[in-house]
mmCIF file of C-alpha atoms in Angstrom:
data_model
loop_
_atom_site.group_PDB
_atom_site.id
_atom_site.type_symbol
_atom_site.label_atom_id
_atom_site.label_comp_id
_atom_site.label_asym_id
_atom_site.label_seq_id
_atom_site.Cartn_x
_atom_site.Cartn_y
_atom_site.Cartn_z
ATOM 1 C CA MET Q 1 6.818 15.001 -21.386
ATOM 2 C CA LEU Q 2 5.645 15.942 -17.932
ATOM 3 C CA PRO Q 3 6.736 19.317 -16.525
ATOM 4 C CA PHE Q 4 9.135 19.304 -13.595
ATOM 5 C CA TYR Q 5 6.519 20.283 -11.012
ATOM 6 C CA ARG Q 6 4.358 17.300 -12.011
ATOM 7 C CA ILE Q 7 7.298 14.925 -11.732
ATOM 8 C CA ALA Q 8 8.059 16.380 -8.292
ATOM 9 C CA GLU Q 9 4.422 15.860 -7.229
ATOM 10 C CA ILE Q 10 4.515 12.237 -8.387
ATOM 11 C CA VAL Q 11 7.819 11.540 -6.618
ATOM 12 C CA ILE Q 12 6.564 13.035 -3.344
ATOM 13 C CA TYR Q 13 3.322 11.072 -3.561
ATOM 14 C CA THR Q 14 5.106 7.797 -4.305
ATOM 15 C CA VAL Q 15 7.520 8.169 -1.403
ATOM 16 C CA LEU Q 16 4.682 8.986 1.012
ATOM 17 C CA ASN Q 17 2.554 6.136 -0.278
ATOM 18 C CA PHE Q 18 5.268 3.507 -0.515
ATOM 19 C CA LEU Q 19 8.039 3.879 2.064
ATOM 20 C CA PRO Q 20 6.164 4.042 5.404
ATOM 21 C CA PHE Q 21 4.266 0.806 4.823
ATOM 22 C CA LEU Q 22 7.268 -0.949 3.283
ATOM 23 C CA LEU Q 23 9.365 -0.202 6.370
ATOM 24 C CA LEU Q 24 6.472 -1.301 8.548
ATOM 25 C CA ALA Q 25 6.257 -4.581 6.612
ATOM 26 C CA LEU Q 26 9.962 -5.220 7.198
ATOM 27 C CA TYR Q 27 9.768 -4.462 10.922
ATOM 28 C CA PRO Q 28 8.442 -7.854 12.147
ATOM 29 C CA PHE Q 29 11.297 -9.614 10.311
ATOM 30 C CA ARG Q 30 14.027 -7.058 11.029
ATOM 31 C CA ARG Q 31 16.201 -9.811 12.536
ATOM 32 C CA GLN Q 32 15.545 -12.154 9.601
ATOM 33 C CA LEU Q 33 16.794 -10.109 6.640
ATOM 34 C CA ARG Q 34 18.759 -11.979 3.971
ATOM 35 C CA PHE Q 35 21.151 -9.116 3.325
ATOM 36 C CA SER Q 36 23.032 -6.481 5.294
ATOM 37 C CA GLY Q 37 21.391 -3.221 6.252
ATOM 38 C CA LYS Q 38 23.217 -1.334 3.502
ATOM 39 C CA ALA Q 39 22.277 -3.868 0.820
ATOM 40 C CA THR Q 40 18.651 -3.821 1.954
ATOM 41 C CA ALA Q 41 18.660 -0.006 1.849
ATOM 42 C CA VAL Q 42 19.958 -0.074 -1.737
ATOM 43 C CA MET Q 43 17.198 -2.508 -2.677
ATOM 44 C CA ILE Q 44 14.595 -0.241 -1.058
ATOM 45 C CA VAL Q 45 15.861 2.801 -2.990
ATOM 46 C CA SER Q 46 15.804 0.805 -6.247
ATOM 47 C CA LEU Q 47 12.302 -0.452 -5.555
ATOM 48 C CA THR Q 48 11.120 3.078 -4.779
ATOM 49 C CA ALA Q 49 12.541 4.227 -8.131
ATOM 50 C CA ILE Q 50 10.576 1.476 -9.893
ATOM 51 C CA GLN Q 51 7.398 2.532 -8.101
ATOM 52 C CA ILE Q 52 8.009 6.131 -9.211
ATOM 53 C CA CYS Q 53 8.328 4.949 -12.832
ATOM 54 C CA ILE Q 54 5.027 3.079 -12.515
ATOM 55 C CA ALA Q 55 3.354 6.199 -11.108
ATOM 56 C CA LEU Q 56 4.782 8.297 -13.956
ATOM 57 C CA THR Q 57 3.365 5.807 -16.461
ATOM 58 C CA THR Q 58 -0.025 6.014 -14.778
ATOM 59 C CA ALA Q 59 0.083 9.817 -14.891
ATOM 60 C CA THR Q 60 0.987 9.947 -18.594
ATOM 61 C CA HIS Q 61 -1.655 7.333 -19.529
ATOM 62 C CA PRO Q 62 -4.563 8.126 -17.165
ATOM 63 C CA GLY Q 63 -7.256 5.504 -16.920
ATOM 64 C CA GLN Q 64 -5.705 3.086 -19.411
ATOM 65 C CA PHE Q 65 -3.583 0.744 -17.329
ATOM 66 C CA ASN Q 66 -4.441 1.634 -13.721
ATOM 67 C CA GLY Q 67 -5.677 -1.786 -12.688
ATOM 68 C CA LEU Q 68 -2.875 -3.634 -14.442
ATOM 69 C CA LEU Q 69 -0.185 -1.297 -13.101
ATOM 70 C CA SER Q 70 -1.564 -1.689 -9.592
ATOM 71 C CA LEU Q 71 -1.158 -5.450 -9.879
ATOM 72 C CA VAL Q 72 2.335 -5.070 -11.354
ATOM 73 C CA SER Q 73 3.310 -2.733 -8.523
ATOM 74 C CA THR Q 74 2.050 -5.212 -5.940
ATOM 75 C CA ALA Q 75 3.847 -8.102 -7.676
ATOM 76 C CA ILE Q 76 7.189 -6.241 -7.726
ATOM 77 C CA TYR Q 77 6.707 -5.277 -4.105
ATOM 78 C CA GLY Q 78 6.059 -8.930 -3.263
ATOM 79 C CA ILE Q 79 9.112 -10.210 -5.141
ATOM 80 C CA PHE Q 80 11.322 -7.776 -3.247
ATOM 81 C CA TYR Q 81 9.743 -8.763 0.048
ATOM 82 C CA PHE Q 82 10.236 -12.492 -0.425
ATOM 83 C CA ILE Q 83 13.835 -11.917 -1.473
ATOM 84 C CA ALA Q 84 14.656 -9.537 1.385
ATOM 85 C CA VAL Q 85 13.018 -11.468 4.237
ATOM 86 C CA LYS Q 86 13.937 -14.910 5.548
ATOM 87 C CA ALA Q 87 10.517 -16.087 6.665
ATOM 88 C CA SER Q 88 8.073 -18.766 5.650
ATOM 89 C CA PHE Q 89 6.010 -18.039 2.557
ATOM 90 C CA GLY Q 90 2.760 -17.904 4.524
ATOM 91 C CA LYS Q 91 4.041 -15.468 7.161
ATOM 92 C CA ALA Q 92 5.601 -13.141 4.604
ATOM 93 C CA LEU Q 93 2.556 -13.189 2.326
ATOM 94 C CA PHE Q 94 0.146 -12.611 5.225
ATOM 95 C CA THR Q 95 2.148 -9.569 6.374
ATOM 96 C CA LEU Q 96 2.539 -8.231 2.839
ATOM 97 C CA LEU Q 97 -1.165 -8.453 2.015
ATOM 98 C CA MET Q 98 -2.220 -7.027 5.377
ATOM 99 C CA LEU Q 99 0.030 -3.983 4.893
ATOM 100 C CA SER Q 100 -1.104 -3.608 1.258
ATOM 101 C CA ASN Q 101 -4.685 -3.384 2.472
ATOM 102 C CA ALA Q 102 -3.695 -0.804 5.100
ATOM 103 C CA ALA Q 103 -1.830 1.272 2.502
ATOM 104 C CA ASN Q 104 -4.865 1.150 0.214
ATOM 105 C CA LEU Q 105 -7.017 2.397 3.080
ATOM 106 C CA ALA Q 106 -4.728 5.412 3.530
ATOM 107 C CA VAL Q 107 -4.819 6.107 -0.221
ATOM 108 C CA MET Q 108 -8.607 5.843 -0.510
ATOM 109 C CA CYS Q 109 -9.233 8.052 2.523
ATOM 110 C CA ALA Q 110 -6.691 10.607 1.285
ATOM 111 C CA LYS Q 111 -8.369 10.894 -2.114
ATOM 112 C CA CYS Q 112 -11.789 11.251 -0.502
ATOM 113 C CA MET Q 113 -10.414 13.902 1.889
ATOM 114 C CA GLU Q 114 -8.820 15.755 -1.017
ATOM 115 C CA GLY Q 115 -12.137 15.930 -2.843
ATOM 116 C CA LEU Q 116 -13.996 17.171 0.225
ATOM 117 C CA ILE Q 117 -11.413 19.834 1.144
ATOM 118 C CA PHE Q 118 -9.978 21.008 -2.182
ATOM 119 C CA GLY Q 119 -12.846 20.212 -4.525
ATOM 120 C CA LYS Q 120 -13.542 17.529 -7.121
ATOM 121 C CA GLU Q 121 -11.799 19.382 -9.961
ATOM 122 C CA MET Q 122 -8.457 19.280 -8.159
ATOM 123 C CA ALA Q 123 -8.975 15.760 -6.808
ATOM 124 C CA LEU Q 124 -9.625 14.311 -10.270
ATOM 125 C CA GLN Q 125 -6.060 15.259 -11.208
ATOM 126 C CA ALA Q 126 -3.832 12.377 -10.120
ATOM 127 C CA TYR Q 127 -0.856 12.847 -7.797
ATOM 128 C CA ARG Q 128 -1.343 16.557 -7.088
ATOM 129 C CA TRP Q 129 0.280 18.174 -4.044
ATOM 130 C CA THR Q 130 -3.135 18.365 -2.396
ATOM 131 C CA TYR Q 131 -3.325 14.571 -2.586
ATOM 132 C CA SER Q 132 0.104 14.176 -0.995
ATOM 133 C CA LEU Q 133 -0.870 16.544 1.803
ATOM 134 C CA CYS Q 134 -3.995 14.508 2.563
ATOM 135 C CA LEU Q 135 -2.026 11.273 2.207
ATOM 136 C CA LEU Q 136 0.452 12.493 4.808
ATOM 137 C CA PHE Q 137 -2.358 12.830 7.351
ATOM 138 C CA THR Q 138 -4.086 9.546 6.498
ATOM 139 C CA SER Q 139 -0.806 7.601 6.429
ATOM 140 C CA VAL Q 140 0.073 8.878 9.895
ATOM 141 C CA ALA Q 141 -3.423 8.017 11.126
ATOM 142 C CA VAL Q 142 -3.146 4.451 9.788
ATOM 143 C CA ALA Q 143 0.576 3.747 10.296
ATOM 144 C CA ILE Q 144 0.919 4.870 13.928
ATOM 145 C CA PRO Q 145 -1.704 2.479 15.362
ATOM 146 C CA LEU Q 146 -0.348 -0.296 13.142
ATOM 147 C CA SER Q 147 3.228 0.293 14.291
ATOM 148 C CA LEU Q 148 2.120 0.106 17.927
ATOM 149 C CA TYR Q 149 0.220 -3.095 17.194
ATOM 150 C CA PHE Q 150 3.215 -4.587 15.387
ATOM 151 C CA ARG Q 151 5.582 -3.662 18.196
ATOM 152 C CA ARG Q 152 3.421 -4.953 21.041
ATOM 153 C CA TYR Q 153 1.743 -7.997 19.556
ATOM 154 C CA PHE Q 154 2.299 -8.900 15.907
ATOM 155 C CA SER Q 155 6.107 -9.126 15.816
ATOM 156 C CA ASP Q 156 6.288 -11.574 18.697
ATOM 157 C CA GLY Q 157 3.290 -13.586 17.552
ATOM 158 C CA ILE Q 158 4.364 -14.093 13.951
ATOM 159 C CA ASN Q 159 7.868 -15.201 14.983
ATOM 160 C CA LYS Q 160 6.688 -17.903 17.359
ATOM 161 C CA GLN Q 161 7.167 -21.486 16.224
ATOM 162 C CA ALA Q 162 3.922 -22.699 17.768
ATOM 163 C CA GLY Q 163 1.205 -23.058 15.135
ATOM 164 C CA SER Q 164 3.595 -22.162 12.341
ATOM 165 C CA ALA Q 165 1.863 -24.553 9.920
ATOM 166 C CA SER Q 166 -1.326 -22.463 10.108
ATOM 167 C CA TRP Q 167 0.407 -19.584 8.290
ATOM 168 C CA ASN Q 168 0.386 -21.726 5.143
ATOM 169 C CA TYR Q 169 -3.293 -20.844 4.685
ATOM 170 C CA LEU Q 170 -3.923 -17.823 6.972
ATOM 171 C CA TRP Q 171 -2.669 -15.545 4.187
ATOM 172 C CA LEU Q 172 -5.908 -16.313 2.352
ATOM 173 C CA ILE Q 173 -7.733 -14.020 4.785
ATOM 174 C CA PRO Q 174 -6.040 -10.725 3.792
ATOM 175 C CA ALA Q 175 -5.902 -11.957 0.171
ATOM 176 C CA THR Q 176 -9.690 -12.267 0.152
ATOM 177 C CA PHE Q 177 -10.134 -8.773 1.536
ATOM 178 C CA TYR Q 178 -7.652 -7.441 -1.039
ATOM 179 C CA LEU Q 179 -9.741 -8.883 -3.882
ATOM 180 C CA ILE Q 180 -12.958 -7.570 -2.314
ATOM 181 C CA TRP Q 181 -11.789 -3.948 -2.477
ATOM 182 C CA TYR Q 182 -9.850 -4.333 -5.745
ATOM 183 C CA TRP Q 183 -12.674 -5.684 -7.895
ATOM 184 C CA PRO Q 184 -15.320 -2.940 -7.431
ATOM 185 C CA LEU Q 185 -12.679 -0.183 -7.581
ATOM 186 C CA TYR Q 186 -11.160 -1.103 -10.948
ATOM 187 C CA ARG Q 187 -13.956 -3.144 -12.523
ATOM 188 C CA SER Q 188 -16.680 -0.530 -12.803
ATOM 189 C CA GLU Q 189 -17.866 2.057 -15.314
ATOM 190 C CA ALA Q 190 -16.474 4.897 -13.170
ATOM 191 C CA THR Q 191 -12.728 5.456 -13.109
ATOM 192 C CA SER Q 192 -10.746 4.500 -10.023
ATOM 193 C CA LEU Q 193 -10.264 8.203 -9.227
ATOM 194 C CA GLU Q 194 -14.001 8.854 -9.407
ATOM 195 C CA ARG Q 195 -14.741 5.874 -7.182
ATOM 196 C CA ALA Q 196 -12.103 6.936 -4.663
ATOM 197 C CA LEU Q 197 -13.734 10.366 -4.357
ATOM 198 C CA GLN Q 198 -16.920 8.797 -3.069
ATOM 199 C CA PRO Q 199 -17.125 8.677 0.754
ATOM 200 C CA SER Q 200 -18.845 5.303 0.435
ATOM 201 C CA THR Q 201 -15.653 3.879 -1.128
ATOM 202 C CA ALA Q 202 -13.536 5.124 1.782
ATOM 203 C CA LEU Q 203 -16.027 3.687 4.273
ATOM 204 C CA PHE Q 204 -16.113 0.397 2.386
ATOM 205 C CA THR Q 205 -12.302 0.196 2.413
ATOM 206 C CA LEU Q 206 -12.276 1.019 6.136
ATOM 207 C CA PHE Q 207 -14.806 -1.750 6.749
ATOM 208 C CA ILE Q 208 -12.695 -4.209 4.758
ATOM 209 C CA ASN Q 209 -9.596 -3.388 6.785
ATOM 210 C CA VAL Q 210 -11.359 -3.578 10.127
ATOM 211 C CA GLY Q 211 -12.778 -6.938 9.106
ATOM 212 C CA ALA Q 212 -9.353 -8.168 8.051
ATOM 213 C CA PHE Q 213 -7.747 -7.258 11.378
ATOM 214 C CA LEU Q 214 -10.601 -8.715 13.408
#
């Protein structure tokens, strides 16, 4: 049984990690939601609770199911997204994968920052308050430019009918970049936490995201 302060740390981390990018993913299709605003809000709260449960499982079984739980978390996120948004499969999947990659960038950079500022001993402990503090800064650094890009360019472009058939395969681009960062992070002798502490991992993830957007 985790002590209360650890549960609080995990809840804070999950909310910081999950909600900003989920809301950003919904923004381009804000006029194409299947349900009312209240119903969508209830779904978001329920989904956040599920993500917290996944994080609690990861914390109580460190290193055992991290890769699998990451995939499960992404799958649940995707199911919610396709249910909540009335958009073509390709457009929704492209947006979902692109934002997943951006969220992973914020997470990787936050863990690396935590290790550099607070030391490796603290950083190797998952979901500590030091991680959430670093994640707050990296999420702001990633989410603000993305929100400006979505508002000025992406929202209008993805909702245009011209070239709509191309979205049926354009999602393969962010999917490829997702697999590129996922495989070396979880399929190596070092744990995912140890890999995330390496500045080279943060730089690699940054490179992947820049490549995806270009």
